[in-house]
Amino acid sequence: MLLKKSSAKQWAAISGLVILINGCSAPSGRYSIDSDIAPDAPISVEHLEDAHPKYEPYSLGGNTNYTLRGSDYTIVKDTKGFTEEGRASWYGEKFHGHLTSNGEIYDMYSMSAAHKTLPIPSYVKVTNTDNGKTTIVRVNDRGPFHEGRIIDLSYAAAYKLDVLKTGTANVKIEVITVEMPTDAKKKAALPQYIIQIATSPHKERTERLAIDMSEKLSVGSFVQSENGKHRLMLGPFHDYALTQETLEQVKVAGYPSAFIKKQTMARQ
């Protein structure tokens, strides 16, 4: 059976890795380049939608208080009404494909961001107060660790806010809280992962592609339709390593902007 649950040892190994504060703060020796840069031939991100806020349990990794470079950081316990103003920066090619603080893979073409103390994951509305542009991102990493900067945007999010040319911008961030569904409070949550391949206004084409990808990769597929947009998904997967392997196959098949999303499903 292709979709298999991770063993206890696998999850223990993953948990041990993701407790580390990596992402934006890790030493440059881990990366193929020393200084962060934009991609040489960037993929178009015009089609990318804002992150869609939903209830997600906080990650096992990346959510403990920590000390870095002599400074102590305390994770925010209650995010309701949380706002903050300061400077935003962005990170791209140097960190692309490496682990974020909660063990996901950083994809500079996803609508994500890093914050020093917000719980992971969190959904944040970011407003560029220099030009009035806004977007919604999903925080899944730690950083930026530079004085005066409050959030590190992915390449895609920085593009949406017109921050790429200036490098930094004045922003206001507002946390979007999504309450746990009432029925979910009574049931145990089982982590699952899905791969979002593409979004299209053409339902029939998306459904045909879903069938084709499912047959080629021997995994389940489905289409999420909302407001005239149809998202092609693969999964769900219980094994994160298998999800990553499938994601690489999807990218080789011609969908380099595909990315992994974590969801929860109540145990029946």
Short mmCIF file of N, CA, C and O in Angstrom, two decimals, residues 52-164:
data_model
loop_
_atom_site.label_atom_id
_atom_site.label_comp_id
_atom_site.label_asym_id
_atom_site.label_seq_id
_atom_site.Cartn_x
_atom_site.Cartn_y
_atom_site.Cartn_z
N HIS A 52 -4.80 30.60 2.27
CA HIS A 52 -6.20 30.53 2.70
C HIS A 52 -6.25 30.12 4.17
O HIS A 52 -5.97 28.96 4.51
N PRO A 53 -6.58 31.06 5.06
CA PRO A 53 -6.60 30.75 6.49
C PRO A 53 -7.57 29.61 6.81
O PRO A 53 -8.68 29.56 6.30
N LYS A 54 -7.11 28.71 7.64
CA LYS A 54 -7.95 27.61 8.11
C LYS A 54 -7.39 27.16 9.45
O LYS A 54 -6.25 27.50 9.82
N TYR A 55 -8.17 26.39 10.16
CA TYR A 55 -7.69 25.88 11.44
C TYR A 55 -6.61 24.82 11.20
O TYR A 55 -6.79 23.89 10.42
N GLU A 56 -5.48 24.98 11.87
CA GLU A 56 -4.43 23.98 11.86
C GLU A 56 -3.85 23.88 13.27
O GLU A 56 -3.58 24.91 13.89
N PRO A 57 -3.63 22.69 13.78
CA PRO A 57 -2.97 22.57 15.08
C PRO A 57 -1.53 23.04 14.94
O PRO A 57 -0.92 22.92 13.87
N TYR A 58 -0.97 23.60 16.01
CA TYR A 58 0.40 24.06 15.96
C TYR A 58 1.36 22.89 15.78
O TYR A 58 1.12 21.78 16.26
N SER A 59 2.45 23.12 15.11
CA SER A 59 3.42 22.07 14.79
C SER A 59 4.13 21.58 16.05
O SER A 59 4.29 22.31 17.02
N LEU A 60 4.58 20.32 15.99
CA LEU A 60 5.37 19.78 17.08
C LEU A 60 6.72 20.47 17.16
O LEU A 60 7.26 20.70 18.24
N GLY A 61 7.28 20.80 16.03
CA GLY A 61 8.58 21.46 15.99
C GLY A 61 8.45 22.95 15.76
O GLY A 61 7.51 23.42 15.13
N GLY A 62 9.42 23.70 16.30
CA GLY A 62 9.48 25.13 16.04
C GLY A 62 8.62 25.99 16.94
O GLY A 62 8.51 27.20 16.71
N ASN A 63 8.00 25.42 17.95
CA ASN A 63 7.09 26.20 18.80
C ASN A 63 7.50 26.26 20.27
O ASN A 63 6.67 26.48 21.14
N THR A 64 8.77 26.03 20.54
CA THR A 64 9.26 26.18 21.90
C THR A 64 10.06 27.48 22.01
O THR A 64 10.64 27.96 21.02
N ASN A 65 10.07 28.07 23.21
CA ASN A 65 10.88 29.27 23.43
C ASN A 65 12.34 28.95 23.15
O ASN A 65 12.79 27.82 23.38
N TYR A 66 13.09 29.91 22.68
CA TYR A 66 14.47 29.63 22.30
C TYR A 66 15.36 30.85 22.51
O TYR A 66 14.89 31.97 22.70
N THR A 67 16.65 30.60 22.50
CA THR A 67 17.66 31.65 22.61
C THR A 67 18.55 31.59 21.38
O THR A 67 19.00 30.51 20.98
N LEU A 68 18.80 32.73 20.76
CA LEU A 68 19.63 32.79 19.56
C LEU A 68 20.47 34.06 19.60
O LEU A 68 19.94 35.15 19.82
N ARG A 69 21.76 33.88 19.42
CA ARG A 69 22.70 35.01 19.40
C ARG A 69 22.55 35.89 20.63
O ARG A 69 22.59 37.12 20.55
N GLY A 70 22.32 35.25 21.78
CA GLY A 70 22.25 35.99 23.03
C GLY A 70 20.90 36.61 23.34
O GLY A 70 20.73 37.22 24.40
N SER A 71 19.94 36.44 22.48
CA SER A 71 18.60 36.99 22.69
C SER A 71 17.60 35.88 22.96
O SER A 71 17.66 34.81 22.36
N ASP A 72 16.69 36.12 23.90
CA ASP A 72 15.65 35.16 24.25
C ASP A 72 14.37 35.48 23.50
O ASP A 72 13.97 36.65 23.40
N TYR A 73 13.71 34.46 22.98
CA TYR A 73 12.46 34.63 22.24
C TYR A 73 11.38 33.75 22.85
O TYR A 73 11.58 32.55 23.05
N THR A 74 10.23 34.36 23.15
CA THR A 74 9.11 33.66 23.77
C THR A 74 7.97 33.57 22.77
O THR A 74 7.52 34.59 22.24
N ILE A 75 7.50 32.37 22.50
CA ILE A 75 6.44 32.16 21.52
C ILE A 75 5.13 32.77 22.05
O ILE A 75 4.78 32.59 23.22
N VAL A 76 4.43 33.49 21.20
CA VAL A 76 3.16 34.13 21.56
C VAL A 76 2.12 33.05 21.88
O VAL A 76 1.91 32.13 21.08
N LYS A 77 1.49 33.17 23.03
CA LYS A 77 0.49 32.17 23.45
C LYS A 77 -0.89 32.47 22.89
O LYS A 77 -1.61 31.57 22.44
N ASP A 78 -1.29 33.73 22.93
CA ASP A 78 -2.62 34.13 22.46
C ASP A 78 -2.47 35.11 21.31
O ASP A 78 -2.03 36.24 21.50
N THR A 79 -2.85 34.69 20.12
CA THR A 79 -2.64 35.52 18.93
C THR A 79 -3.86 36.36 18.54
O THR A 79 -3.79 37.12 17.58
N LYS A 80 -4.95 36.22 19.28
CA LYS A 80 -6.15 36.99 18.94
C LYS A 80 -5.86 38.49 19.04
O LYS A 80 -5.38 38.98 20.06
N GLY A 81 -6.12 39.19 17.95
CA GLY A 81 -5.92 40.63 17.93
C GLY A 81 -4.46 41.05 17.80
O GLY A 81 -4.15 42.24 17.89
N PHE A 82 -3.57 40.09 17.55
CA PHE A 82 -2.14 40.41 17.46
C PHE A 82 -1.85 41.25 16.22
O PHE A 82 -2.20 40.88 15.10
N THR A 83 -1.20 42.39 16.42
CA THR A 83 -0.74 43.24 15.31
C THR A 83 0.68 43.70 15.62
O THR A 83 1.10 43.74 16.77
N GLU A 84 1.39 44.07 14.59
CA GLU A 84 2.76 44.52 14.76
C GLU A 84 3.15 45.37 13.55
O GLU A 84 2.72 45.10 12.43
N GLU A 85 3.95 46.39 13.77
CA GLU A 85 4.42 47.24 12.68
C GLU A 85 5.93 47.30 12.69
O GLU A 85 6.56 47.33 13.75
N GLY A 86 6.51 47.31 11.52
CA GLY A 86 7.97 47.36 11.41
C GLY A 86 8.38 47.16 9.97
O GLY A 86 7.61 47.44 9.04
N ARG A 87 9.58 46.62 9.78
CA ARG A 87 10.10 46.41 8.44
C ARG A 87 9.98 44.94 8.05
O ARG A 87 10.16 44.04 8.86
N ALA A 88 9.66 44.72 6.78
CA ALA A 88 9.62 43.37 6.21
C ALA A 88 10.79 43.21 5.26
O ALA A 88 11.19 44.15 4.57
N SER A 89 11.36 42.02 5.24
CA SER A 89 12.37 41.66 4.25
C SER A 89 11.89 40.39 3.55
O SER A 89 10.77 39.94 3.80
N TRP A 90 12.71 39.80 2.69
CA TRP A 90 12.28 38.57 2.02
C TRP A 90 13.47 37.64 1.84
O TRP A 90 14.62 38.06 1.87
N TYR A 91 13.17 36.35 1.70
CA TYR A 91 14.24 35.37 1.48
C TYR A 91 13.87 34.44 0.34
O TYR A 91 12.71 34.16 0.12
N GLY A 92 14.91 34.02 -0.40
CA GLY A 92 14.62 33.32 -1.65
C GLY A 92 15.51 32.14 -1.94
O GLY A 92 15.47 31.11 -1.28
N GLU A 93 16.38 32.27 -2.95
CA GLU A 93 17.13 31.15 -3.52
C GLU A 93 18.00 30.42 -2.50
O GLU A 93 18.11 29.19 -2.53
N LYS A 94 18.63 31.16 -1.59
CA LYS A 94 19.55 30.53 -0.63
C LYS A 94 18.86 29.47 0.22
O LYS A 94 19.45 28.44 0.54
N PHE A 95 17.61 29.73 0.60
CA PHE A 95 16.91 28.84 1.52
C PHE A 95 15.93 27.90 0.82
O PHE A 95 15.37 27.01 1.45
N HIS A 96 15.73 28.11 -0.48
CA HIS A 96 14.78 27.32 -1.25
C HIS A 96 15.14 25.83 -1.20
O HIS A 96 16.28 25.43 -1.47
N GLY A 97 14.16 24.99 -0.81
CA GLY A 97 14.38 23.56 -0.76
C GLY A 97 14.94 23.05 0.55
O GLY A 97 15.14 21.84 0.70
N HIS A 98 15.18 23.95 1.52
CA HIS A 98 15.70 23.54 2.82
C HIS A 98 14.58 23.50 3.86
O HIS A 98 13.51 24.08 3.67
N LEU A 99 14.85 22.84 4.97
CA LEU A 99 13.85 22.71 6.02
C LEU A 99 13.53 24.05 6.67
O LEU A 99 14.42 24.84 6.95
N THR A 100 12.24 24.28 6.93
CA THR A 100 11.82 25.40 7.75
C THR A 100 11.85 24.94 9.20
O THR A 100 12.17 23.80 9.50
N SER A 101 11.50 25.84 10.11
CA SER A 101 11.62 25.52 11.54
C SER A 101 10.68 24.43 12.00
O SER A 101 10.89 23.84 13.06
N ASN A 102 9.61 24.16 11.26
CA ASN A 102 8.69 23.09 11.67
C ASN A 102 8.84 21.84 10.82
O ASN A 102 8.01 20.94 10.87
N GLY A 103 9.91 21.78 10.04
CA GLY A 103 10.19 20.56 9.28
C GLY A 103 9.60 20.50 7.90
O GLY A 103 9.76 19.50 7.21
N GLU A 104 8.89 21.55 7.47
CA GLU A 104 8.42 21.60 6.10
C GLU A 104 9.57 22.03 5.19
O GLU A 104 10.64 22.40 5.66
N ILE A 105 9.37 21.97 3.91
CA ILE A 105 10.39 22.39 2.95
C ILE A 105 10.06 23.80 2.49
O ILE A 105 8.96 24.07 2.02
N TYR A 106 11.04 24.71 2.63
CA TYR A 106 10.80 26.08 2.20
C TYR A 106 10.71 26.16 0.68
O TYR A 106 11.59 25.69 -0.03
N ASP A 107 9.62 26.74 0.22
CA ASP A 107 9.39 26.93 -1.20
C ASP A 107 9.19 28.42 -1.43
O ASP A 107 8.21 29.01 -0.99
N MET A 108 10.13 29.06 -2.09
CA MET A 108 10.05 30.52 -2.27
C MET A 108 8.89 30.93 -3.17
O MET A 108 8.54 32.11 -3.24
N TYR A 109 8.28 29.94 -3.84
CA TYR A 109 7.12 30.24 -4.68
C TYR A 109 5.79 30.01 -3.95
O TYR A 109 4.72 30.08 -4.56
N SER A 110 5.84 29.72 -2.68
CA SER A 110 4.61 29.59 -1.89
C SER A 110 4.35 30.90 -1.14
O SER A 110 5.25 31.73 -0.98
N MET A 111 3.12 31.09 -0.68
CA MET A 111 2.77 32.31 0.05
C MET A 111 3.03 32.07 1.54
O MET A 111 2.11 31.81 2.32
N SER A 112 4.30 32.14 1.90
CA SER A 112 4.69 31.83 3.27
C SER A 112 5.57 32.94 3.83
O SER A 112 5.94 33.89 3.12
N ALA A 113 5.93 32.80 5.12
CA ALA A 113 6.75 33.83 5.76
C ALA A 113 7.38 33.27 7.02
O ALA A 113 7.02 32.19 7.50
N ALA A 114 8.34 34.03 7.55
CA ALA A 114 8.99 33.68 8.81
C ALA A 114 8.76 34.80 9.80
O ALA A 114 8.76 35.99 9.45
N HIS A 115 8.55 34.42 11.07
CA HIS A 115 8.37 35.38 12.16
C HIS A 115 9.09 34.83 13.37
O HIS A 115 9.17 33.62 13.56
N LYS A 116 9.58 35.71 14.22
CA LYS A 116 10.40 35.26 15.35
C LYS A 116 9.60 34.57 16.44
O LYS A 116 10.09 33.63 17.09
N THR A 117 8.35 34.99 16.69
CA THR A 117 7.64 34.48 17.88
C THR A 117 6.19 34.04 17.66
O THR A 117 5.58 33.50 18.58
N LEU A 118 5.62 34.24 16.49
CA LEU A 118 4.26 33.76 16.27
C LEU A 118 4.26 32.24 16.21
O LEU A 118 5.18 31.63 15.67
N PRO A 119 3.23 31.60 16.76
CA PRO A 119 3.18 30.13 16.69
C PRO A 119 3.12 29.66 15.25
O PRO A 119 2.58 30.35 14.37
N ILE A 120 3.67 28.49 15.02
CA ILE A 120 3.71 27.90 13.68
C ILE A 120 2.74 26.73 13.59
O ILE A 120 2.79 25.83 14.44
N PRO A 121 1.84 26.71 12.59
CA PRO A 121 1.66 27.76 11.59
C PRO A 121 0.69 28.84 12.07
O PRO A 121 -0.19 28.58 12.90
N SER A 122 0.85 30.03 11.55
CA SER A 122 -0.08 31.13 11.76
C SER A 122 -0.38 31.77 10.41
O SER A 122 0.47 31.75 9.51
N TYR A 123 -1.56 32.32 10.29
CA TYR A 123 -1.92 33.05 9.07
C TYR A 123 -1.90 34.53 9.38
O TYR A 123 -2.46 34.98 10.39
N VAL A 124 -1.25 35.29 8.51
CA VAL A 124 -1.03 36.71 8.78
C VAL A 124 -1.37 37.55 7.55
O VAL A 124 -0.94 37.23 6.43
N LYS A 125 -2.14 38.59 7.77
CA LYS A 125 -2.38 39.59 6.73
C LYS A 125 -1.26 40.61 6.81
O LYS A 125 -0.99 41.18 7.87
N VAL A 126 -0.57 40.81 5.69
CA VAL A 126 0.55 41.74 5.64
C VAL A 126 0.18 42.91 4.73
O VAL A 126 -0.21 42.70 3.58
N THR A 127 0.30 44.11 5.25
CA THR A 127 0.03 45.31 4.47
C THR A 127 1.31 46.11 4.29
O THR A 127 1.98 46.45 5.28
N ASN A 128 1.68 46.35 3.04
CA ASN A 128 2.82 47.22 2.75
C ASN A 128 2.33 48.66 2.90
O ASN A 128 1.61 49.17 2.04
N THR A 129 2.68 49.30 3.98
CA THR A 129 2.16 50.65 4.25
C THR A 129 2.81 51.71 3.36
O THR A 129 2.38 52.85 3.35
N ASP A 130 3.84 51.30 2.60
CA ASP A 130 4.46 52.23 1.66
C ASP A 130 3.63 52.37 0.38
O ASP A 130 3.68 53.41 -0.29
N ASN A 131 2.87 51.30 0.03
CA ASN A 131 2.09 51.37 -1.21
C ASN A 131 0.65 50.89 -1.06
O ASN A 131 -0.12 50.93 -2.02
N GLY A 132 0.27 50.41 0.13
CA GLY A 132 -1.11 49.99 0.37
C GLY A 132 -1.44 48.59 -0.08
O GLY A 132 -2.57 48.13 0.12
N LYS A 133 -0.49 47.84 -0.65
CA LYS A 133 -0.77 46.49 -1.12
C LYS A 133 -0.84 45.52 0.06
O LYS A 133 -0.11 45.68 1.04
N THR A 134 -1.71 44.51 -0.06
CA THR A 134 -1.87 43.54 1.01
C THR A 134 -1.82 42.11 0.47
O THR A 134 -2.09 41.89 -0.72
N THR A 135 -1.48 41.18 1.33
CA THR A 135 -1.54 39.76 0.99
C THR A 135 -1.66 38.97 2.28
O THR A 135 -1.48 39.50 3.37
N ILE A 136 -1.97 37.70 2.15
CA ILE A 136 -2.07 36.81 3.31
C ILE A 136 -1.04 35.71 3.16
O ILE A 136 -0.94 35.08 2.10
N VAL A 137 -0.27 35.49 4.21
CA VAL A 137 0.78 34.47 4.18
C VAL A 137 0.61 33.50 5.33
O VAL A 137 -0.08 33.78 6.31
N ARG A 138 1.24 32.35 5.20
CA ARG A 138 1.24 31.33 6.25
C ARG A 138 2.63 31.29 6.87
O ARG A 138 3.62 31.02 6.18
N VAL A 139 2.74 31.57 8.14
CA VAL A 139 4.03 31.57 8.83
C VAL A 139 4.41 30.12 9.16
O VAL A 139 3.67 29.43 9.87
N ASN A 140 5.56 29.67 8.64
CA ASN A 140 6.02 28.31 8.92
C ASN A 140 7.51 28.25 9.22
O ASN A 140 8.13 27.20 9.17
N ASP A 141 8.09 29.42 9.57
CA ASP A 141 9.53 29.48 9.78
C ASP A 141 9.87 30.55 10.81
O ASP A 141 9.01 31.37 11.17
N ARG A 142 11.12 30.57 11.28
CA ARG A 142 11.59 31.55 12.24
C ARG A 142 12.52 32.55 11.56
O ARG A 142 13.30 32.20 10.69
N GLY A 143 12.45 33.80 11.99
CA GLY A 143 13.25 34.88 11.44
C GLY A 143 12.34 36.08 11.23
O GLY A 143 11.16 36.02 11.57
N PRO A 144 12.84 37.18 10.72
CA PRO A 144 14.24 37.46 10.40
C PRO A 144 14.98 37.97 11.65
O PRO A 144 14.39 38.65 12.49
N PHE A 145 16.25 37.64 11.78
CA PHE A 145 17.00 38.01 12.96
C PHE A 145 17.92 39.20 12.68
O PHE A 145 19.12 39.16 12.87
N HIS A 146 17.28 40.27 12.20
CA HIS A 146 17.95 41.55 11.97
C HIS A 146 17.16 42.63 12.69
O HIS A 146 15.93 42.62 12.68
N GLU A 147 17.85 43.54 13.32
CA GLU A 147 17.19 44.57 14.11
C GLU A 147 16.20 45.38 13.28
O GLU A 147 16.51 45.79 12.16
N GLY A 148 15.01 45.55 13.81
CA GLY A 148 14.00 46.36 13.15
C GLY A 148 13.12 45.62 12.17
O GLY A 148 12.10 46.14 11.74
N ARG A 149 13.48 44.40 11.81
CA ARG A 149 12.67 43.61 10.87
C ARG A 149 11.75 42.67 11.64
O ARG A 149 12.20 42.00 12.57
N ILE A 150 10.49 42.62 11.23
CA ILE A 150 9.52 41.82 11.97
C ILE A 150 9.05 40.59 11.22
O ILE A 150 8.51 39.66 11.83
N ILE A 151 9.23 40.54 9.90
CA ILE A 151 8.76 39.40 9.13
C ILE A 151 9.61 39.23 7.88
O ILE A 151 10.07 40.21 7.28
N ASP A 152 9.88 37.97 7.53
CA ASP A 152 10.59 37.63 6.30
C ASP A 152 9.58 36.99 5.36
O ASP A 152 8.99 35.95 5.68
N LEU A 153 9.41 37.58 4.21
CA LEU A 153 8.43 37.11 3.23
C LEU A 153 9.08 36.16 2.23
O LEU A 153 10.26 36.30 1.89
N SER A 154 8.31 35.19 1.75
CA SER A 154 8.80 34.37 0.66
C SER A 154 8.94 35.23 -0.59
O SER A 154 8.40 36.34 -0.67
N TYR A 155 9.66 34.72 -1.58
CA TYR A 155 9.83 35.45 -2.84
C TYR A 155 8.46 35.80 -3.43
O TYR A 155 8.23 36.94 -3.88
N ALA A 156 7.53 34.83 -3.42
CA ALA A 156 6.21 35.06 -4.01
C ALA A 156 5.45 36.15 -3.26
O ALA A 156 4.83 37.03 -3.87
N ALA A 157 5.48 36.10 -1.93
CA ALA A 157 4.76 37.11 -1.14
C ALA A 157 5.39 38.49 -1.32
O ALA A 157 4.68 39.50 -1.39
N ALA A 158 6.72 38.53 -1.40
CA ALA A 158 7.40 39.82 -1.62
C ALA A 158 7.03 40.40 -2.97
O ALA A 158 6.87 41.62 -3.13
N TYR A 159 6.87 39.52 -3.96
CA TYR A 159 6.44 39.97 -5.28
C TYR A 159 5.05 40.60 -5.21
O TYR A 159 4.80 41.67 -5.77
N LYS A 160 4.14 39.93 -4.49
CA LYS A 160 2.77 40.43 -4.37
C LYS A 160 2.73 41.81 -3.72
O LYS A 160 1.88 42.64 -4.03
N LEU A 161 3.65 42.06 -2.79
CA LEU A 161 3.66 43.32 -2.05
C LEU A 161 4.61 44.35 -2.65
O LEU A 161 4.78 45.44 -2.10
N ASP A 162 5.25 43.98 -3.76
CA ASP A 162 6.19 44.87 -4.44
C ASP A 162 7.37 45.25 -3.55
O ASP A 162 7.74 46.42 -3.43
N VAL A 163 7.96 44.22 -2.92
CA VAL A 163 9.09 44.43 -2.02
C VAL A 163 10.41 43.97 -2.65
O VAL A 163 11.48 44.26 -2.14
N LEU A 164 10.35 43.27 -3.77
CA LEU A 164 11.56 42.68 -4.35
C LEU A 164 12.60 43.73 -4.72
O LEU A 164 13.80 43.56 -4.44
#
